[in-house]
PDB file of C-alpha atoms (C1' of nucleotides) in Angstrom:
ATOM      1  CA  MET F   1       8.035   0.431 -18.119  1.00 34.00           C
ATOM      2  CA  ASN F   2       5.969   3.530 -17.740  1.00 34.00           C
ATOM      3  CA  VAL F   3       7.141   7.094 -17.961  1.00 30.00           C
ATOM      4  CA  GLY F   4       7.550   7.514 -14.223  1.00 32.00           C
ATOM      5  CA  GLU F   5       9.773   4.510 -13.930  1.00 34.00           C
ATOM      6  CA  GLU F   6      11.770   5.683 -16.908  1.00 32.00           C
ATOM      7  CA  ASN F   7      12.409   8.915 -15.108  1.00 33.00           C
ATOM      8  CA  ILE F   8      13.419   7.143 -11.961  1.00 32.00           C
ATOM      9  CA  PHE F   9      15.948   5.054 -13.829  1.00 33.00           C
ATOM     10  CA  HIS F  10      17.619   7.782 -15.810  1.00 33.00           C
ATOM     11  CA  GLY F  11      20.922   6.959 -14.135  1.00 33.00           C
ATOM     12  CA  SER F  12      23.617   4.611 -15.297  1.00 36.00           C
ATOM     13  CA  ASP F  13      22.565   1.456 -17.072  1.00 36.00           C
ATOM     14  CA  LYS F  14      24.220  -0.776 -14.523  1.00 37.00           C
ATOM     15  CA  ARG F  15      22.457   0.890 -11.657  1.00 40.00           C
ATOM     16  CA  MET F  16      19.190   0.811 -13.534  1.00 39.00           C
ATOM     17  CA  ASN F  17      19.464  -2.889 -14.263  1.00 42.00           C
ATOM     18  CA  ASP F  18      20.405  -3.620 -10.689  1.00 41.00           C
ATOM     19  CA  LEU F  19      17.353  -1.863  -9.390  1.00 42.00           C
ATOM     20  CA  LYS F  20      14.854  -2.843 -12.035  1.00 42.00           C
ATOM     21  CA  SER F  21      15.346  -6.469 -11.261  1.00 44.00           C
ATOM     22  CA  ILE F  22      14.717  -6.014  -7.575  1.00 45.00           C
ATOM     23  CA  GLY F  23      12.941  -9.049  -6.250  1.00 48.00           C
ATOM     24  CA  ASN F  24      13.343 -11.601  -3.532  1.00 46.00           C
ATOM     25  CA  GLU F  25      16.927 -12.155  -4.516  1.00 45.00           C
ATOM     26  CA  THR F  26      17.513  -8.438  -4.377  1.00 45.00           C
ATOM     27  CA  LEU F  27      15.940  -8.301  -0.968  1.00 48.00           C
ATOM     28  CA  ILE F  28      18.649 -10.667   0.153  1.00 42.00           C
ATOM     29  CA  ASP F  29      21.256  -8.483  -1.479  1.00 46.00           C
ATOM     30  CA  LEU F  30      19.852  -5.410   0.209  1.00 46.00           C
ATOM     31  CA  THR F  31      19.870  -7.335   3.448  1.00 44.00           C
ATOM     32  CA  GLN F  32      23.588  -7.813   3.077  1.00 43.00           C
ATOM     33  CA  ARG F  33      24.096  -4.187   2.240  1.00 46.00           C
ATOM     34  CA  TYR F  34      21.833  -2.646   4.831  1.00 45.00           C
ATOM     35  CA  GLY F  35      21.854  -5.144   7.664  1.00 42.00           C
ATOM     36  CA  GLN F  36      21.123  -8.752   8.376  1.00 38.00           C
ATOM     37  CA  ALA F  37      18.031  -7.986  10.406  1.00 38.00           C
ATOM     38  CA  ALA F  38      16.223  -6.700   7.382  1.00 41.00           C
ATOM     39  CA  PHE F  39      13.909  -8.500   4.997  1.00 41.00           C
ATOM     40  CA  SER F  40      13.282 -11.558   7.104  1.00 37.00           C
ATOM     41  CA  PHE F  41       9.849 -11.802   5.566  1.00 36.00           C
ATOM     42  CA  GLY F  42       9.498 -14.081   2.600  1.00 32.00           C
ATOM     43  CA  ALA F  43      12.348 -15.503   0.570  1.00 32.00           C
ATOM     44  CA  GLY F  44      13.035 -18.230   3.043  1.00 30.00           C
ATOM     45  CA  HIS F  45      13.882 -16.048   6.029  1.00 32.00           C
ATOM     46  CA  GLY F  46      11.741 -18.240   8.191  1.00 28.00           C
ATOM     47  CA  ALA F  47      13.230 -17.276  11.539  1.00 28.00           C
ATOM     48  CA  GLY F  48      12.186 -13.681  11.252  1.00 29.00           C
ATOM     49  CA  SER F  49       9.961 -12.168  13.861  1.00 30.00           C
ATOM     50  CA  PRO F  50       7.154 -10.102  12.389  1.00 29.00           C
ATOM     51  CA  GLY F  51       6.974  -8.094  15.564  1.00 28.00           C
ATOM     52  CA  ARG F  52      10.356  -6.635  14.824  1.00 28.00           C
ATOM     53  CA  TYR F  53       9.048  -4.622  11.955  1.00 29.00           C
ATOM     54  CA  PRO F  54       7.788  -1.117  12.623  1.00 31.00           C
ATOM     55  CA  MET F  55       4.530  -1.850  10.904  1.00 32.00           C
ATOM     56  CA  SER F  56       2.516  -0.218  13.647  1.00 32.00           C
ATOM     57  CA  GLY F  57       3.660   3.121  12.329  1.00 31.00           C
ATOM     58  CA  ALA F  58       1.977   2.577   9.011  1.00 33.00           C
ATOM     59  CA  SER F  59      -1.330   4.005  10.083  1.00 32.00           C
ATOM     60  CA  ASP F  60       0.361   7.129  11.317  1.00 32.00           C
ATOM     61  CA  PHE F  61       2.200   7.709   8.117  1.00 32.00           C
ATOM     62  CA  LEU F  62      -0.508   9.217   6.018  1.00 30.00           C
ATOM     63  CA  SER F  63      -1.853  11.422   8.722  1.00 32.00           C
ATOM     64  CA  GLY F  64       1.641  12.479   9.609  1.00 33.00           C
ATOM     65  CA  GLN F  65       2.389  13.419   6.068  1.00 34.00           C
ATOM     66  CA  THR F  66      -0.821  15.300   5.746  1.00 33.00           C
ATOM     67  CA  ALA F  67       0.080  17.328   8.760  1.00 33.00           C
ATOM     68  CA  LYS F  68       3.542  17.864   7.392  1.00 35.00           C
ATOM     69  CA  SER F  69       2.262  19.048   4.061  1.00 35.00           C
ATOM     70  CA  THR F  70      -0.103  21.449   5.693  1.00 33.00           C
ATOM     71  CA  GLU F  71       2.675  22.706   7.870  1.00 35.00           C
ATOM     72  CA  SER F  72       5.101  23.231   5.042  1.00 35.00           C
ATOM     73  CA  GLY F  73       2.414  24.839   2.992  1.00 33.00           C
ATOM     74  CA  GLY F  74       2.099  27.451   5.636  1.00 34.00           C
ATOM     75  CA  GLU F  75       5.734  28.340   5.716  1.00 35.00           C
ATOM     76  CA  GLN F  76       6.725  31.828   4.960  1.00 35.00           C
ATOM     77  CA  THR F  77       8.228  32.381   1.559  1.00 35.00           C
ATOM     78  CA  SER F  78      10.583  35.161   2.353  1.00 36.00           C
ATOM     79  CA  ASP F  79      14.202  35.042   1.249  1.00 38.00           C
ATOM     80  CA  ASP F  80      15.162  34.305   4.832  1.00 39.00           C
ATOM     81  CA  ASP F  81      15.025  30.677   3.775  1.00 41.00           C
ATOM     82  CA  ASP F  82      18.196  31.297   1.839  1.00 43.00           C
ATOM     83  CA  SER F  83      20.171  32.101   4.944  1.00 40.00           C
ATOM     84  CA  PHE F  84      23.016  29.631   5.381  1.00 38.00           C
ATOM     85  CA  ASP F  85      23.043  29.156   9.121  1.00 37.00           C
ATOM     86  CA  HIS F  86      20.512  26.332   9.045  1.00 38.00           C
ATOM     87  CA  LEU F  87      22.311  24.400   6.364  1.00 38.00           C
ATOM     88  CA  ASP F  88      24.681  21.535   6.946  1.00 38.00           C
ATOM     89  CA  PRO F  89      28.144  21.774   5.339  1.00 36.00           C
ATOM     90  CA  ARG F  90      27.016  20.033   2.174  1.00 38.00           C
ATOM     91  CA  LYS F  91      24.056  22.275   1.741  1.00 38.00           C
ATOM     92  CA  ARG F  92      26.121  25.266   2.744  1.00 36.00           C
ATOM     93  CA  SER F  93      28.681  24.580   0.052  1.00 37.00           C
ATOM     94  CA  SER F  94      25.969  24.547  -2.572  1.00 37.00           C
ATOM     95  CA  ALA F  95      24.485  27.673  -1.153  1.00 38.00           C
ATOM     96  CA  PHE F  96      27.848  29.335  -1.330  1.00 36.00           C
ATOM     97  CA  ASP F  97      28.157  28.154  -4.877  1.00 37.00           C
ATOM     98  CA  GLU F  98      25.050  30.138  -5.529  1.00 37.00           C
ATOM     99  CA  ASP F  99      26.806  33.113  -4.006  1.00 38.00           C
ATOM    100  CA  LYS F 100      29.885  32.355  -6.061  1.00 34.00           C
ATOM    101  CA  HIS F 101      27.828  32.394  -9.219  1.00 36.00           C
ATOM    102  CA  SER F 102      26.060  35.528  -8.205  1.00 37.00           C
ATOM    103  CA  SER F 103      28.760  37.638  -9.819  1.00 34.00           C
ATOM    104  CA  SER F 104      27.259  36.879 -13.183  1.00 35.00           C
ATOM    105  CA  LEU F 105      23.807  37.414 -11.857  1.00 36.00           C
ATOM    106  CA  THR F 106      24.464  40.857 -10.480  1.00 39.00           C
ATOM    107  CA  LYS F 107      23.907  42.112 -13.971  1.00 43.00           C
ATOM    108  CA  LYS F 108      20.301  41.000 -13.682  1.00 47.00           C
ATOM    109  CA  PRO F 109      17.785  43.283 -12.117  1.00 67.00           C
ATOM    110  CA  LYS F 110      17.566  43.001  -8.377  1.00 76.00           C
ATOM    111  CA  GLU F 111      13.985  41.870  -8.626  1.00 77.00           C
ATOM    112  CA  GLN F 112      14.876  38.940 -10.808  1.00 80.00           C
ATOM    113  CA  ARG F 113      17.572  37.914  -8.398  1.00 81.00           C
ATOM    114  CA  SER F 114      15.127  38.082  -5.540  1.00 83.00           C
ATOM    115  CA  LEU F 115      12.609  36.058  -7.484  1.00 84.00           C
ATOM    116  CA  ARG F 116      15.233  33.464  -8.288  1.00 85.00           C
ATOM    117  CA  LEU F 117      16.156  33.134  -4.621  1.00 87.00           C
ATOM    118  CA  SER F 118      12.528  32.742  -3.720  1.00 86.00           C
ATOM    119  CA  ILE F 119      12.090  30.009  -6.293  1.00 89.00           C
ATOM    120  CA  ASN F 120      15.209  28.268  -5.042  1.00 88.00           C
ATOM    121  CA  ALA F 121      13.956  28.345  -1.483  1.00 88.00           C
ATOM    122  CA  ARG F 122      10.622  26.961  -2.553  1.00 87.00           C
ATOM    123  CA  GLU F 123      12.285  24.160  -4.442  1.00 89.00           C
ATOM    124  CA  ARG F 124      14.447  23.346  -1.442  1.00 89.00           C
ATOM    125  CA  ARG F 125      11.395  23.094   0.749  1.00 88.00           C
ATOM    126  CA  ARG F 126       9.693  20.897  -1.790  1.00 88.00           C
ATOM    127  CA  MET F 127      12.638  18.545  -1.876  1.00 89.00           C
ATOM    128  CA  HIS F 128      12.836  18.511   1.915  1.00 88.00           C
ATOM    129  CA  ASP F 129       9.167  17.555   2.055  1.00 87.00           C
ATOM    130  CA  LEU F 130       9.870  14.816  -0.433  1.00 88.00           C
ATOM    131  CA  ASN F 131      12.744  13.559   1.693  1.00 88.00           C
ATOM    132  CA  ASP F 132      10.569  13.668   4.796  1.00 85.00           C
ATOM    133  CA  ALA F 133       8.049  11.519   2.974  1.00 87.00           C
ATOM    134  CA  LEU F 134      10.790   9.092   2.043  1.00 88.00           C
ATOM    135  CA  ASP F 135      11.900   8.966   5.671  1.00 86.00           C
ATOM    136  CA  GLY F 136       8.335   8.140   6.603  1.00 87.00           C
ATOM    137  CA  LEU F 137       8.348   5.384   4.056  1.00 89.00           C
ATOM    138  CA  ARG F 138      11.633   4.008   5.384  1.00 89.00           C
ATOM    139  CA  ALA F 139      10.095   3.931   8.834  1.00 86.00           C
ATOM    140  CA  VAL F 140       7.332   1.545   7.835  1.00 89.00           C
ATOM    141  CA  ILE F 141       9.135  -0.851   5.547  1.00 87.00           C
ATOM    142  CA  PRO F 142      11.157  -3.717   6.955  1.00 83.00           C
ATOM    143  CA  TYR F 143      14.839  -3.111   7.046  1.00 77.00           C
ATOM    144  CA  ALA F 144      17.287  -2.773   9.861  1.00 71.00           C
ATOM    145  CA  HIS F 145      16.842   0.638  11.472  1.00 73.00           C
ATOM    146  CA  SER F 146      20.081   1.201  13.289  1.00 73.00           C
ATOM    147  CA  PRO F 147      22.667   3.946  13.519  1.00 70.00           C
ATOM    148  CA  SER F 148      25.261   1.432  12.392  1.00 72.00           C
ATOM    149  CA  VAL F 149      23.280   0.533   9.292  1.00 77.00           C
ATOM    150  CA  ARG F 150      23.361   2.734   6.283  1.00 81.00           C
ATOM    151  CA  LYS F 151      20.094   4.402   5.419  1.00 85.00           C
ATOM    152  CA  LEU F 152      18.284   3.022   2.407  1.00 87.00           C
ATOM    153  CA  SER F 153      18.857   5.055  -0.689  1.00 87.00           C
ATOM    154  CA  LYS F 154      15.885   6.791  -2.244  1.00 88.00           C
ATOM    155  CA  ILE F 155      15.575   4.380  -5.109  1.00 88.00           C
ATOM    156  CA  ALA F 156      16.043   1.359  -2.879  1.00 88.00           C
ATOM    157  CA  THR F 157      13.372   2.710  -0.546  1.00 90.00           C
ATOM    158  CA  LEU F 158      10.862   3.048  -3.364  1.00 90.00           C
ATOM    159  CA  LEU F 159      11.582  -0.342  -4.864  1.00 89.00           C
ATOM    160  CA  LEU F 160      11.591  -2.110  -1.525  1.00 89.00           C
ATOM    161  CA  ALA F 161       8.317  -0.452  -0.613  1.00 91.00           C
ATOM    162  CA  LYS F 162       6.790  -1.588  -3.859  1.00 90.00           C
ATOM    163  CA  ASN F 163       7.874  -5.165  -3.269  1.00 90.00           C
ATOM    164  CA  TYR F 164       6.742  -5.027   0.318  1.00 92.00           C
ATOM    165  CA  ILE F 165       3.279  -3.897  -0.733  1.00 93.00           C
ATOM    166  CA  LEU F 166       3.077  -6.676  -3.291  1.00 94.00           C
ATOM    167  CA  MET F 167       4.155  -9.266  -0.761  1.00 93.00           C
ATOM    168  CA  GLN F 168       1.653  -8.016   1.785  1.00 94.00           C
ATOM    169  CA  ALA F 169      -1.077  -8.188  -0.798  1.00 96.00           C
ATOM    170  CA  GLN F 170      -0.106 -11.727  -1.649  1.00 96.00           C
ATOM    171  CA  ALA F 171      -0.044 -12.733   1.985  1.00 97.00           C
ATOM    172  CA  LEU F 172      -3.435 -11.182   2.518  1.00 96.00           C
ATOM    173  CA  GLU F 173      -4.884 -12.970  -0.441  1.00 96.00           C
ATOM    174  CA  GLU F 174      -3.428 -16.238   0.740  1.00 96.00           C
ATOM    175  CA  MET F 175      -4.849 -15.710   4.182  1.00 96.00           C
ATOM    176  CA  ARG F 176      -8.276 -15.016   2.761  1.00 96.00           C
ATOM    177  CA  ARG F 177      -8.131 -18.292   0.940  1.00 95.00           C
ATOM    178  CA  LEU F 178      -7.028 -20.009   4.116  1.00 94.00           C
ATOM    179  CA  VAL F 179      -9.914 -18.517   6.074  1.00 95.00           C
ATOM    180  CA  ALA F 180     -12.335 -19.592   3.401  1.00 94.00           C
ATOM    181  CA  TYR F 181     -10.881 -23.039   3.606  1.00 92.00           C
ATOM    182  CA  LEU F 182     -11.231 -23.155   7.390  1.00 92.00           C
ATOM    183  CA  ASN F 183     -14.783 -21.887   7.185  1.00 89.00           C
ATOM    184  CA  GLN F 184     -15.594 -24.923   5.138  1.00 85.00           C
ATOM    185  CA  GLY F 185     -15.012 -27.071   8.225  1.00 75.00           C
ATOM    186  CA  GLN F 186     -11.584 -28.369   7.397  1.00 62.00           C
ATOM    187  CA  THR F 187      -8.807 -28.691   9.947  1.00 57.00           C
ATOM    188  CA  LEU F 188      -5.283 -27.410   9.756  1.00 53.00           C
ATOM    189  CA  THR F 189      -3.900 -30.829  10.613  1.00 55.00           C
ATOM    190  CA  SER F 190      -4.484 -31.900   7.070  1.00 54.00           C
ATOM    191  CA  PRO F 191      -2.023 -30.737   4.479  1.00 55.00           C
ATOM    192  CA  ILE F 192      -2.850 -27.416   2.932  1.00 53.00           C
ATOM    193  CA  PRO F 193      -4.223 -28.056  -0.514  1.00 53.00           C
ATOM    194  CA  ALA F 194      -2.181 -26.884  -3.413  1.00 52.00           C
ATOM    195  CA  ALA F 195      -5.032 -24.585  -4.346  1.00 49.00           C
ATOM    196  CA  LEU F 196      -4.314 -22.539  -1.226  1.00 50.00           C
ATOM    197  CA  ALA F 197      -0.763 -21.833  -2.221  1.00 47.00           C
ATOM    198  CA  PRO F 198      -1.076 -20.440  -5.695  1.00 44.00           C
ATOM    199  CA  PHE F 199       1.737 -17.967  -5.247  1.00 40.00           C
ATOM    200  CA  GLY F 200       4.474 -20.386  -4.316  1.00 38.00           C
ATOM    201  CA  GLN F 201       4.131 -20.363  -0.575  1.00 38.00           C
ATOM    202  CA  ALA F 202       7.733 -21.154   0.197  1.00 34.00           C
ATOM    203  CA  ALA F 203       8.873 -18.109  -1.672  1.00 35.00           C
ATOM    204  CA  VAL F 204       6.504 -15.418  -0.481  1.00 35.00           C
ATOM    205  CA  TYR F 205       4.866 -16.624   2.702  1.00 33.00           C
ATOM    206  CA  PRO F 206       5.825 -14.097   5.347  1.00 36.00           C
ATOM    207  CA  PHE F 207       5.256 -16.370   8.309  1.00 33.00           C
ATOM    208  CA  SER F 208       6.999 -19.480   9.485  1.00 31.00           C
ATOM    209  CA  GLY F 209       6.491 -22.251  11.958  1.00 30.00           C
ATOM    210  CA  THR F 210       3.578 -24.537  12.602  1.00 30.00           C
ATOM    211  CA  ALA F 211       0.130 -24.014  11.231  1.00 32.00           C
ATOM    212  CA  LEU F 212      -1.198 -22.868  14.592  1.00 29.00           C
ATOM    213  CA  ALA F 213       1.684 -20.495  15.109  1.00 30.00           C
ATOM    214  CA  THR F 214       1.094 -19.166  11.646  1.00 33.00           C
ATOM    215  CA  CYS F 215      -2.505 -18.510  12.485  1.00 33.00           C
ATOM    216  CA  ALA F 216      -1.600 -16.661  15.662  1.00 32.00           C
ATOM    217  CA  GLU F 217       1.085 -14.678  13.926  1.00 37.00           C
ATOM    218  CA  LYS F 218      -1.326 -13.615  11.299  1.00 33.00           C
ATOM    219  CA  CYS F 219      -3.903 -12.547  13.819  1.00 31.00           C
ATOM    220  CA  THR F 220      -1.431 -10.409  15.694  1.00 33.00           C
ATOM    221  CA  SER F 221       0.282  -9.031  12.644  1.00 36.00           C
ATOM    222  CA  TYR F 222      -2.659  -8.136  10.511  1.00 33.00           C
ATOM    223  CA  GLY F 223      -3.973  -5.170  12.231  1.00 32.00           C
ATOM    224  CA  GLY F 224      -4.735  -3.639  15.552  1.00 29.00           C
ATOM    225  CA  THR F 225      -8.446  -4.228  15.181  1.00 28.00           C
ATOM    226  CA  PRO F 226      -9.189  -7.912  15.548  1.00 28.00           C
ATOM    227  CA  SER F 227     -11.255  -9.081  12.671  1.00 29.00           C
ATOM    228  CA  SER F 228     -14.196 -11.361  13.119  1.00 27.00           C
ATOM    229  CA  LEU F 229     -12.452 -13.579  10.664  1.00 24.00           C
ATOM    230  CA  PHE F 230      -9.921 -14.499  13.345  1.00 28.00           C
ATOM    231  CA  LYS F 231     -12.217 -15.169  16.252  1.00 29.00           C
ATOM    232  CA  HIS F 232     -11.157 -18.790  16.203  1.00 30.00           C
ATOM    233  CA  CYS F 233      -7.609 -17.756  17.013  1.00 29.00           C
ATOM    234  CA  ASN F 234      -8.576 -15.561  19.913  1.00 31.00           C
ATOM    235  CA  ASP F 235     -10.304 -18.472  21.540  1.00 30.00           C
ATOM    236  CA  LYS F 236      -7.119 -20.483  21.653  1.00 30.00           C
ATOM    237  CA  PRO F 237      -4.206 -20.005  24.045  1.00 27.00           C
TER     238      PRO F 237
ATOM    239  C1'  DT Q   1      40.336   7.039  -7.640  1.00 53.75           C
ATOM    240  C1'  DA Q   2      35.893   5.790  -9.631  1.00 53.75           C
ATOM    241  C1'  DG Q   3      31.302   5.265  -8.741  1.00 53.75           C
ATOM    242  C1'  DG Q   4      27.175   5.912  -5.932  1.00 53.75           C
ATOM    243  C1'  DC Q   5      24.331   8.987  -3.591  1.00 53.75           C
ATOM    244  C1'  DC Q   6      22.836  13.286  -2.404  1.00 53.75           C
ATOM    245  C1'  DA Q   7      21.548  18.479  -2.116  1.00 53.75           C
ATOM    246  C1'  DT Q   8      21.005  22.354  -4.616  1.00 53.75           C
ATOM    247  C1'  DC Q   9      20.405  25.466  -8.525  1.00 53.75           C
ATOM    248  C1'  DT Q  10      18.218  26.332 -12.714  1.00 53.75           C
ATOM    249  C1'  DG Q  11      15.166  26.782 -16.645  1.00 53.75           C
ATOM    250  C1'  DG Q  12      11.204  24.854 -18.718  1.00 53.75           C
ATOM    251  C1'  DT Q  13       6.397  23.373 -18.584  1.00 53.75           C
ATOM    252  C1'  DC Q  14       1.878  22.932 -16.775  1.00 53.75           C
ATOM    253  C1'  DC Q  15      -1.839  24.239 -13.813  1.00 53.75           C
ATOM    254  C1'  DT Q  16      -4.822  27.288 -11.041  1.00 53.75           C
TER     255       DT Q  16
ATOM    256  C1'  DA Y   1       1.218  35.769 -12.416  1.00 53.75           C
ATOM    257  C1'  DG Y   2       2.610  32.625  -9.203  1.00 53.75           C
ATOM    258  C1'  DG Y   3       3.270  28.082  -7.634  1.00 53.75           C
ATOM    259  C1'  DA Y   4       4.133  23.105  -8.356  1.00 53.75           C
ATOM    260  C1'  DC Y   5       6.531  19.821 -10.721  1.00 53.75           C
ATOM    261  C1'  DC Y   6      10.217  18.023 -13.449  1.00 53.75           C
ATOM    262  C1'  DA Y   7      14.737  16.943 -15.287  1.00 53.75           C
ATOM    263  C1'  DG Y   8      19.493  18.289 -16.303  1.00 53.75           C
ATOM    264  C1'  DA Y   9      23.747  20.072 -14.460  1.00 53.75           C
ATOM    265  C1'  DT Y  10      26.993  20.619 -10.876  1.00 53.75           C
ATOM    266  C1'  DG Y  11      29.732  19.739  -7.014  1.00 53.75           C
ATOM    267  C1'  DG Y  12      30.514  17.548  -2.370  1.00 53.75           C
ATOM    268  C1'  DC Y  13      30.859  13.447   0.551  1.00 53.75           C
ATOM    269  C1'  DC Y  14      31.598   8.634   1.246  1.00 53.75           C
ATOM    270  C1'  DT Y  15      33.077   3.987   0.300  1.00 53.75           C
ATOM    271  C1'  DA Y  16      35.126   0.001  -2.010  1.00 53.75           C
TER     272       DA Y  16
END
DNA sequence: TAGGCCATCTGGTCCT
DNA sequence: AGGACCAGATGGCCTA
């Protein structure tokens, strides 16, 4: 475990162990916690429909965040950000706590107090930007997005995203092998050689159904720009 | 009621 | 010097 992960898991041991071991089995667990519609890729959720996932938003994510960062970077840094009217009750209570504690701070010079408020406001904005980024991440990873379904926690979002990236990479690699195999003049009617499923296809393969359906699913799921690699699929009904 | 999750404050450290 | 980043502390809300 690297330093970053150590920092992430500075919570209770139980929680840390729960999250460190996140894998396909954990995806199922998260499915139960956050909604049955989630995580139907891989792990034997063969009936899942790839089109359900908001993957089309992935390309917008980076650009969106860039715009957001630029925008937040241009925010004014006055102490107006410490006004309470824009805060929800939870935030307001903490803000009032700051006021409550201010009795001890009144002994400090006014300038220091003002500086402290400015730093607090900056930190709040930073954390809000971080949360916006996490929301963007939640929007592009597969779990049930519904008002009746609890939002993924921060740590669950990060771990699920990591697993999702790994699974996508595996699927892509497997597809490349499949394309190479097809380019050698073989047909899909023959069983797929074991060499094409080095990752344990049943466990990680994100598509289900027949070989032809799999091919079509892949072509439609892997990108808005049709690759020349999949011309053979476009020619078929 | 305990535990999980979160927002916020705060002081320290590093970087520009 | 000022800003970004980080981690610890604190307290509130929610759920099992």
